[in-house]
Amino acid sequence: MECGIVTVDLHGRNTYQAKVTVDALLRRAGAGTYRLRLIHGCHQGTALRDFLQVEYGHHPQVKRLLRSPDGGATNLVLREMTE
């Protein structure tokens, strides 16, 4: 974990497996966790990317979603980082 960012690779998982993983991460996210960086890839389809957008775009713990510039990862912002 780097400065409040938890990174998880979701490659090879289906949407159900991704949901179980992300829900567990959200349950365990403490005050020091600012973001969940979910790596889903961008070359083998967009099912996981689209699923994350729909499922967590309005989740009560998630302030906003940020997609990486290459489209291969989605960041769930749980709280703003303070310097």
JSON list of C-alpha atoms in Angstrom, two decimals:
[
{"chain": "A", "resi": 1, "resn": "MET", "atom": "CA", "xyz": [0.00, 0.00, 0.00]},
{"chain": "A", "resi": 2, "resn": "GLU", "atom": "CA", "xyz": [1.36, 3.39, -0.94]},
{"chain": "A", "resi": 3, "resn": "CYS", "atom": "CA", "xyz": [0.18, 6.42, 1.09]},
{"chain": "A", "resi": 4, "resn": "GLY", "atom": "CA", "xyz": [-3.42, 5.34, 1.56]},
{"chain": "A", "resi": 5, "resn": "ILE", "atom": "CA", "xyz": [-3.90, 3.71, -1.84]},
{"chain": "A", "resi": 6, "resn": "VAL", "atom": "CA", "xyz": [-4.82, 0.02, -1.97]},
{"chain": "A", "resi": 7, "resn": "THR", "atom": "CA", "xyz": [-4.12, -1.57, -5.37]},
{"chain": "A", "resi": 8, "resn": "VAL", "atom": "CA", "xyz": [-5.81, -4.78, -6.52]},
{"chain": "A", "resi": 9, "resn": "ASP", "atom": "CA", "xyz": [-5.46, -6.55, -9.85]},
{"chain": "A", "resi": 10, "resn": "LEU", "atom": "CA", "xyz": [-8.81, -7.85, -11.09]},
{"chain": "A", "resi": 11, "resn": "HIS", "atom": "CA", "xyz": [-7.48, -9.48, -14.28]},
{"chain": "A", "resi": 12, "resn": "GLY", "atom": "CA", "xyz": [-9.03, -12.87, -14.88]},
{"chain": "A", "resi": 13, "resn": "ARG", "atom": "CA", "xyz": [-12.01, -12.30, -12.59]},
{"chain": "A", "resi": 14, "resn": "ASN", "atom": "CA", "xyz": [-15.61, -12.15, -13.66]},
{"chain": "A", "resi": 15, "resn": "THR", "atom": "CA", "xyz": [-17.97, -9.45, -12.42]},
{"chain": "A", "resi": 16, "resn": "TYR", "atom": "CA", "xyz": [-19.21, -11.57, -9.50]},
{"chain": "A", "resi": 17, "resn": "GLN", "atom": "CA", "xyz": [-15.66, -12.26, -8.30]},
{"chain": "A", "resi": 18, "resn": "ALA", "atom": "CA", "xyz": [-14.75, -8.59, -8.74]},
{"chain": "A", "resi": 19, "resn": "LYS", "atom": "CA", "xyz": [-17.79, -7.53, -6.68]},
{"chain": "A", "resi": 20, "resn": "VAL", "atom": "CA", "xyz": [-16.88, -9.90, -3.85]},
{"chain": "A", "resi": 21, "resn": "THR", "atom": "CA", "xyz": [-13.31, -8.55, -3.84]},
{"chain": "A", "resi": 22, "resn": "VAL", "atom": "CA", "xyz": [-14.25, -4.86, -3.97]},
{"chain": "A", "resi": 23, "resn": "ASP", "atom": "CA", "xyz": [-17.00, -5.23, -1.36]},
{"chain": "A", "resi": 24, "resn": "ALA", "atom": "CA", "xyz": [-14.50, -6.88, 1.00]},
{"chain": "A", "resi": 25, "resn": "LEU", "atom": "CA", "xyz": [-12.00, -4.05, 0.39]},
{"chain": "A", "resi": 26, "resn": "LEU", "atom": "CA", "xyz": [-14.67, -1.44, 1.14]},
{"chain": "A", "resi": 27, "resn": "ARG", "atom": "CA", "xyz": [-15.63, -3.23, 4.37]},
{"chain": "A", "resi": 28, "resn": "ARG", "atom": "CA", "xyz": [-12.00, -3.29, 5.52]},
{"chain": "A", "resi": 29, "resn": "ALA", "atom": "CA", "xyz": [-11.09, 0.23, 4.39]},
{"chain": "A", "resi": 30, "resn": "GLY", "atom": "CA", "xyz": [-9.94, 2.17, 7.42]},
{"chain": "A", "resi": 31, "resn": "ALA", "atom": "CA", "xyz": [-9.46, 5.87, 7.96]},
{"chain": "A", "resi": 32, "resn": "GLY", "atom": "CA", "xyz": [-6.02, 5.68, 6.31]},
{"chain": "A", "resi": 33, "resn": "THR", "atom": "CA", "xyz": [-7.39, 4.34, 3.02]},
{"chain": "A", "resi": 34, "resn": "TYR", "atom": "CA", "xyz": [-8.07, 7.10, 0.53]},
{"chain": "A", "resi": 35, "resn": "ARG", "atom": "CA", "xyz": [-8.38, 5.18, -2.72]},
{"chain": "A", "resi": 36, "resn": "LEU", "atom": "CA", "xyz": [-8.87, 1.73, -4.10]},
{"chain": "A", "resi": 37, "resn": "ARG", "atom": "CA", "xyz": [-6.97, 1.34, -7.36]},
{"chain": "A", "resi": 38, "resn": "LEU", "atom": "CA", "xyz": [-8.65, -1.47, -9.28]},
{"chain": "A", "resi": 39, "resn": "ILE", "atom": "CA", "xyz": [-6.66, -2.73, -12.26]},
{"chain": "A", "resi": 40, "resn": "HIS", "atom": "CA", "xyz": [-8.95, -4.35, -14.82]},
{"chain": "A", "resi": 41, "resn": "GLY", "atom": "CA", "xyz": [-7.11, -3.86, -18.10]},
{"chain": "A", "resi": 42, "resn": "CYS", "atom": "CA", "xyz": [-8.39, -2.28, -21.29]},
{"chain": "A", "resi": 43, "resn": "HIS", "atom": "CA", "xyz": [-7.51, -4.64, -24.15]},
{"chain": "A", "resi": 44, "resn": "GLN", "atom": "CA", "xyz": [-9.67, -7.69, -23.45]},
{"chain": "A", "resi": 45, "resn": "GLY", "atom": "CA", "xyz": [-13.05, -5.98, -23.26]},
{"chain": "A", "resi": 46, "resn": "THR", "atom": "CA", "xyz": [-14.71, -3.50, -20.98]},
{"chain": "A", "resi": 47, "resn": "ALA", "atom": "CA", "xyz": [-17.00, -5.67, -18.84]},
{"chain": "A", "resi": 48, "resn": "LEU", "atom": "CA", "xyz": [-15.15, -5.07, -15.56]},
{"chain": "A", "resi": 49, "resn": "ARG", "atom": "CA", "xyz": [-14.61, -1.37, -16.23]},
{"chain": "A", "resi": 50, "resn": "ASP", "atom": "CA", "xyz": [-18.28, -0.86, -17.04]},
{"chain": "A", "resi": 51, "resn": "PHE", "atom": "CA", "xyz": [-19.36, -2.99, -14.08]},
{"chain": "A", "resi": 52, "resn": "LEU", "atom": "CA", "xyz": [-17.29, -0.91, -11.65]},
{"chain": "A", "resi": 53, "resn": "GLN", "atom": "CA", "xyz": [-18.78, 2.29, -13.02]},
{"chain": "A", "resi": 54, "resn": "VAL", "atom": "CA", "xyz": [-22.36, 1.06, -12.63]},
{"chain": "A", "resi": 55, "resn": "GLU", "atom": "CA", "xyz": [-21.94, -0.78, -9.33]},
{"chain": "A", "resi": 56, "resn": "TYR", "atom": "CA", "xyz": [-19.79, 1.74, -7.44]},
{"chain": "A", "resi": 57, "resn": "GLY", "atom": "CA", "xyz": [-20.55, 5.04, -9.17]},
{"chain": "A", "resi": 58, "resn": "HIS", "atom": "CA", "xyz": [-23.23, 5.82, -6.57]},
{"chain": "A", "resi": 59, "resn": "HIS", "atom": "CA", "xyz": [-21.96, 3.70, -3.66]},
{"chain": "A", "resi": 60, "resn": "PRO", "atom": "CA", "xyz": [-22.28, 5.55, -0.32]},
{"chain": "A", "resi": 61, "resn": "GLN", "atom": "CA", "xyz": [-18.58, 5.04, 0.55]},
{"chain": "A", "resi": 62, "resn": "VAL", "atom": "CA", "xyz": [-17.31, 6.22, -2.84]},
{"chain": "A", "resi": 63, "resn": "LYS", "atom": "CA", "xyz": [-16.99, 9.97, -3.40]},
{"chain": "A", "resi": 64, "resn": "ARG", "atom": "CA", "xyz": [-16.07, 9.65, -7.07]},
{"chain": "A", "resi": 65, "resn": "LEU", "atom": "CA", "xyz": [-14.51, 7.36, -9.65]},
{"chain": "A", "resi": 66, "resn": "LEU", "atom": "CA", "xyz": [-11.38, 8.20, -11.61]},
{"chain": "A", "resi": 67, "resn": "ARG", "atom": "CA", "xyz": [-10.35, 6.24, -14.67]},
{"chain": "A", "resi": 68, "resn": "SER", "atom": "CA", "xyz": [-6.65, 5.99, -15.50]},
{"chain": "A", "resi": 69, "resn": "PRO", "atom": "CA", "xyz": [-5.52, 7.79, -18.67]},
{"chain": "A", "resi": 70, "resn": "ASP", "atom": "CA", "xyz": [-4.97, 4.47, -20.46]},
{"chain": "A", "resi": 71, "resn": "GLY", "atom": "CA", "xyz": [-8.37, 3.13, -19.35]},
{"chain": "A", "resi": 72, "resn": "GLY", "atom": "CA", "xyz": [-6.86, 0.08, -17.67]},
{"chain": "A", "resi": 73, "resn": "ALA", "atom": "CA", "xyz": [-7.65, 0.98, -14.05]},
{"chain": "A", "resi": 74, "resn": "THR", "atom": "CA", "xyz": [-10.42, 2.59, -12.06]},
{"chain": "A", "resi": 75, "resn": "ASN", "atom": "CA", "xyz": [-9.81, 4.43, -8.81]},
{"chain": "A", "resi": 76, "resn": "LEU", "atom": "CA", "xyz": [-12.56, 4.52, -6.22]},
{"chain": "A", "resi": 77, "resn": "VAL", "atom": "CA", "xyz": [-11.96, 7.70, -4.22]},
{"chain": "A", "resi": 78, "resn": "LEU", "atom": "CA", "xyz": [-13.13, 7.12, -0.65]},
{"chain": "A", "resi": 79, "resn": "ARG", "atom": "CA", "xyz": [-11.88, 10.40, 0.82]},
{"chain": "A", "resi": 80, "resn": "GLU", "atom": "CA", "xyz": [-9.72, 13.24, -0.35]},
{"chain": "A", "resi": 81, "resn": "MET", "atom": "CA", "xyz": [-6.03, 13.04, 0.47]},
{"chain": "A", "resi": 82, "resn": "THR", "atom": "CA", "xyz": [-4.75, 15.70, 2.84]},
{"chain": "A", "resi": 83, "resn": "GLU", "atom": "CA", "xyz": [-1.17, 16.80, 2.67]}
]
